[in-house]
C-alpha cells in the first residue's frame, strides 16, 4: 500500500467555508472559535452568506457528495457544480466563496507552511514498509478482507493546535486529515488517525459490517457504533497504535479512559490481534464487546 500526500487550496477553502457554516454536527466548533478570534467580527453580509451555504449544503446530506468530489478531486470545482446545482444555489455558492476569499487567504497564508511541513514528515513515515506491511497484514486477517486499493490519497486540511481528525467522505480511495496547526511532535497520533480512517475506507465494509448487521440487528449506530468502537480499539489510541507508534492507550468514546472496563476491551481485541494468534473478528467478539459496554452503561 502506498500513500499520496496532497495539499489542495480549493479543498481547504471548501473545508473552511463548510466548517464555518456549521451545517453538520461533525463540524469543528473549536476551529471556528479560533478562526473567528483571528478574523474579528463577521459582517451581516458574511453571516447571511454562511446561512445560505448552510441551507444549500443541508440539501445534499449524503456522504461523498458532489461538493467533496468537486473541491477535492478536480482542479476547478465550478464546471462540475454548475452541471449539478440549480442556478440559485450555484449563484449563492459562488458568492460565499467571493465574500470569504480575503478571510480564507489570511488563515491559509499562516497555515500553508505548516501543511507543507506535515506533508514532508508524513511522506517519510508513511513510506516505511516495515510499518505498512505488518499493519496491513494484521488488519487483513482480523477484518477478513484484503484491500484491493494499492494507493491512498491523503488530503491535508486546516486544524487547531489541540486537535486533529480525519474523514472518509471524499471517495473510495481518499481520506482527509485535519492537521495544519497540530504539533509535529504528535506524529504518532496522526499516523494512528490515518490508519483509523483506512480501516473505515478499506477493511471493515466487506465482512465486518455485514457480520454486525447479521449478529446484532437490534443494535443501532446511534446507540452503539460497533464498527467505530472496534476501529478505536486499534487506532489512534488503541493497541495497534500503541504497538507501532508508541501512542498512549485511550478511550473509545463510549467508556471513559479511566474506567477499568477499558482493560477488558483491550484484552478482548488483543485475542484477535496477537501476531501468533491472528484471527478474524467473529460473533464471539461482538457478543463480548456488547456485554462489556452495555454493562458499563447500567
XYZ file of C-alpha atoms in Angstrom:
298
model
C 0.000 0.000 0.000
C 1.263 3.448 -0.937
C 0.245 6.907 0.212
C -0.059 10.092 -1.811
C 0.011 13.196 0.386
C -1.795 16.194 -1.145
C -2.272 19.844 -0.183
C -5.068 21.399 -2.207
C -6.108 25.020 -1.794
C -9.654 24.525 -3.091
C -10.183 21.646 -0.674
C -9.050 23.815 2.231
C -11.193 26.751 1.094
C -14.238 24.487 0.961
C -13.385 22.956 4.342
C -13.050 26.461 5.814
C -16.445 27.608 4.486
C -18.408 24.469 5.314
C -16.973 24.330 8.815
C -17.842 27.979 9.495
C -21.398 27.325 8.299
C -21.849 24.567 10.904
C -24.214 22.722 8.587
C -23.371 19.345 10.160
C -22.950 18.103 13.729
C -19.421 16.948 12.888
C -18.180 20.455 12.077
C -15.353 21.511 14.397
C -16.600 24.382 16.535
C -13.179 24.725 18.134
C -11.725 25.617 14.726
C -14.403 28.237 14.192
C -13.699 29.781 17.573
C -10.000 30.122 16.726
C -10.618 31.479 13.229
C -13.234 33.994 14.360
C -10.911 35.204 17.097
C -8.227 35.850 14.489
C -10.538 37.300 11.852
C -12.720 39.511 14.031
C -16.472 40.004 13.851
C -18.301 38.867 10.735
C -20.463 41.370 8.867
C -24.194 40.810 8.275
C -23.340 40.062 4.632
C -20.859 37.371 5.673
C -23.232 35.768 8.165
C -26.012 35.797 5.578
C -23.735 34.139 3.019
C -22.861 31.386 5.506
C -26.551 30.848 6.253
C -27.260 30.413 2.543
C -24.362 27.989 2.190
C -25.625 26.016 5.173
C -29.067 25.736 3.587
C -27.566 24.535 0.305
C -25.265 22.004 1.928
C -28.053 20.502 4.038
C -29.870 19.688 0.796
C -27.081 17.222 -0.068
C -26.527 15.239 3.149
C -25.110 12.113 1.534
C -21.589 11.013 2.243
C -19.115 11.553 -0.627
C -21.269 14.308 -2.098
C -20.784 16.369 -5.240
C -19.081 19.023 -3.104
C -16.275 16.739 -1.949
C -15.843 15.453 -5.484
C -15.642 18.960 -6.936
C -13.413 20.661 -4.379
C -11.068 17.785 -3.561
C -10.601 15.801 -6.760
C -10.718 18.439 -9.519
C -8.584 21.472 -10.288
C -11.619 23.656 -10.965
C -14.747 22.812 -8.945
C -17.181 25.134 -10.713
C -17.933 23.314 -14.007
C -18.990 20.125 -12.209
C -21.057 22.017 -9.648
C -22.706 24.071 -12.381
C -23.889 20.862 -14.052
C -25.455 19.524 -10.843
C -26.813 22.515 -8.911
C -29.817 24.770 -9.619
C -28.935 28.293 -10.755
C -29.932 29.966 -7.475
C -27.833 27.540 -5.414
C -24.899 27.953 -7.769
C -25.040 31.739 -7.526
C -25.198 31.666 -3.727
C -22.372 29.141 -3.592
C -20.080 31.245 -5.762
C -20.972 34.326 -3.755
C -19.940 32.880 -0.396
C -16.516 31.998 -1.772
C -16.098 35.528 -3.148
C -17.149 37.089 0.152
C -14.821 34.944 2.277
C -11.808 34.951 -0.049
C -9.803 37.520 1.951
C -10.555 35.864 5.281
C -9.584 32.461 3.951
C -6.376 33.798 2.413
C -5.432 35.289 5.781
C -5.789 31.909 7.527
C -4.297 29.879 4.690
C -1.202 32.077 4.483
C -0.462 31.195 8.115
C -1.256 27.510 7.822
C 0.217 26.612 4.437
C 3.831 26.370 5.707
C 2.651 24.013 8.467
C 0.783 21.901 5.926
C 3.973 21.620 3.864
C 5.967 20.555 6.931
C 3.388 17.912 7.706
C 3.431 16.694 4.106
C 7.195 16.175 4.206
C 7.121 14.399 7.565
C 4.180 12.167 6.694
C 5.740 11.208 3.380
C 8.769 9.833 5.210
C 6.752 7.934 7.810
C 4.002 6.519 5.592
C 6.597 5.125 3.176
C 8.082 2.871 5.860
C 7.408 -0.651 4.605
C 8.441 -2.054 7.986
C 5.264 -0.486 9.388
C 2.839 -0.603 6.465
C 3.351 -4.324 5.796
C 2.771 -5.635 9.334
C -0.185 -3.315 9.968
C -1.842 -4.281 6.693
C -1.331 -7.973 7.473
C -2.998 -7.703 10.882
C -5.951 -5.683 9.593
C -6.415 -8.020 6.617
C -6.738 -11.010 8.924
C -8.912 -9.582 11.692
C -11.266 -7.880 9.218
C -11.163 -10.945 6.946
C -10.511 -8.930 3.801
C -7.621 -7.979 1.558
C -7.765 -4.369 0.339
C -7.709 -4.025 -3.430
C -6.754 -0.371 -3.315
C -2.988 -0.020 -3.671
C -2.735 3.762 -3.280
C -4.491 6.030 -0.798
C -4.622 9.801 -1.275
C -4.443 11.834 1.938
C -5.701 15.423 1.683
C -4.212 17.703 4.339
C -6.542 20.325 5.827
C -6.663 23.188 8.303
C -6.874 22.377 12.020
C -6.366 23.755 15.517
C -3.313 23.363 17.744
C -5.043 20.972 20.122
C -6.896 18.512 17.938
C -6.648 16.589 14.712
C -9.138 14.410 12.906
C -9.863 12.557 9.714
C -12.677 11.540 7.424
C -13.626 9.246 4.548
C -16.212 11.454 2.853
C -14.362 12.169 -0.407
C -14.367 8.928 -2.422
C -13.380 5.272 -2.060
C -9.654 5.947 -2.428
C -9.050 9.043 -0.295
C -9.118 10.308 3.263
C -8.969 13.818 4.700
C -6.696 14.785 7.567
C -7.139 17.981 9.617
C -3.611 18.721 10.654
C -2.153 22.160 9.831
C -1.604 23.546 13.343
C -1.291 20.243 15.153
C 2.208 19.800 16.674
C 4.661 17.758 14.609
C 5.738 16.066 17.832
C 2.393 14.233 17.809
C 3.071 12.449 14.535
C 2.447 9.057 16.158
C -1.126 10.039 16.933
C -1.580 11.389 13.401
C -0.389 8.111 11.887
C -2.922 6.383 14.110
C -5.676 8.649 12.788
C -4.666 7.778 9.225
C -4.917 4.049 9.912
C -8.206 4.512 11.761
C -9.677 6.091 8.638
C -8.132 3.423 6.405
C -9.992 0.800 8.448
C -13.257 2.567 7.622
C -12.254 3.046 3.993
C -10.820 -0.353 3.066
C -11.171 -3.036 5.707
C -14.453 -3.071 7.613
C -17.058 -2.960 4.839
C -16.698 -6.291 3.033
C -17.084 -8.636 6.015
C -17.265 -6.906 9.392
C -20.184 -4.531 8.744
C -22.237 -7.443 7.421
C -21.336 -9.505 10.475
C -22.570 -6.719 12.750
C -25.856 -6.358 10.871
C -26.461 -10.104 10.909
C -25.465 -10.772 14.508
C -26.602 -7.512 16.132
C -29.639 -6.210 14.199
C -31.055 -4.746 17.400
C -28.020 -2.507 17.946
C -28.315 0.834 16.166
C -25.342 3.084 15.425
C -26.759 5.933 17.492
C -26.832 3.576 20.492
C -23.515 1.829 19.956
C -21.466 2.179 16.787
C -19.691 -1.165 16.973
C -17.522 -0.602 13.908
C -16.306 2.739 15.277
C -15.578 1.328 18.730
C -13.620 -1.520 17.165
C -11.573 0.831 14.997
C -10.827 2.989 18.050
C -9.625 -0.031 19.988
C -6.976 -0.378 17.272
C -6.167 3.227 16.211
C -5.390 6.058 17.016
C -5.350 5.436 20.773
C -5.709 1.667 20.665
C -3.480 -1.343 20.922
C -2.059 -1.283 17.389
C -1.276 2.416 17.572
C 0.435 1.784 20.898
C 2.354 -1.131 19.404
C 3.533 0.541 16.201
C 3.610 4.257 17.061
C 4.136 4.229 20.850
C 0.996 6.291 21.491
C -0.737 6.020 24.888
C -3.847 3.899 25.184
C -7.024 5.963 25.301
C -10.802 5.653 25.414
C -13.346 4.591 22.807
C -15.743 7.486 23.229
C -18.258 5.143 24.864
C -16.293 4.366 28.001
C -14.195 6.809 29.973
C -10.467 6.249 29.583
C -10.051 5.773 33.329
C -12.754 3.105 33.512
C -11.344 -0.295 34.436
C -13.540 -1.920 31.794
C -11.303 -0.442 29.114
C -8.865 -3.163 30.151
C -11.493 -5.761 29.308
C -11.999 -4.255 25.857
C -8.275 -4.160 25.135
C -7.909 -7.716 26.404
C -10.766 -8.767 24.121
C -9.353 -7.202 20.952
C -5.857 -8.481 21.774
C -7.157 -12.044 21.485
C -7.579 -11.344 17.763
C -4.525 -9.197 17.035
C -1.620 -11.081 18.591
C 0.831 -11.950 15.822
C 0.890 -15.654 16.745
C -2.893 -15.886 17.118
C -4.303 -13.654 14.392
C -7.913 -14.485 13.623
C -10.947 -12.719 12.140
C -13.331 -10.792 14.357
C -16.357 -13.015 14.877
C -19.703 -13.413 16.647
C -17.938 -14.181 19.926
C -16.093 -10.867 19.727
C -19.337 -8.967 19.107
C -21.134 -10.704 21.959
C -18.373 -9.933 24.440
C -17.898 -6.345 23.273
C -21.593 -5.545 23.611
C -21.735 -7.189 27.032
C -18.773 -5.168 28.301
C -20.041 -1.809 27.057
C -23.736 -2.248 27.804
C -22.953 -3.495 31.298
C -20.866 -0.357 31.758
C -23.880 1.835 30.954
C -26.028 0.395 33.724
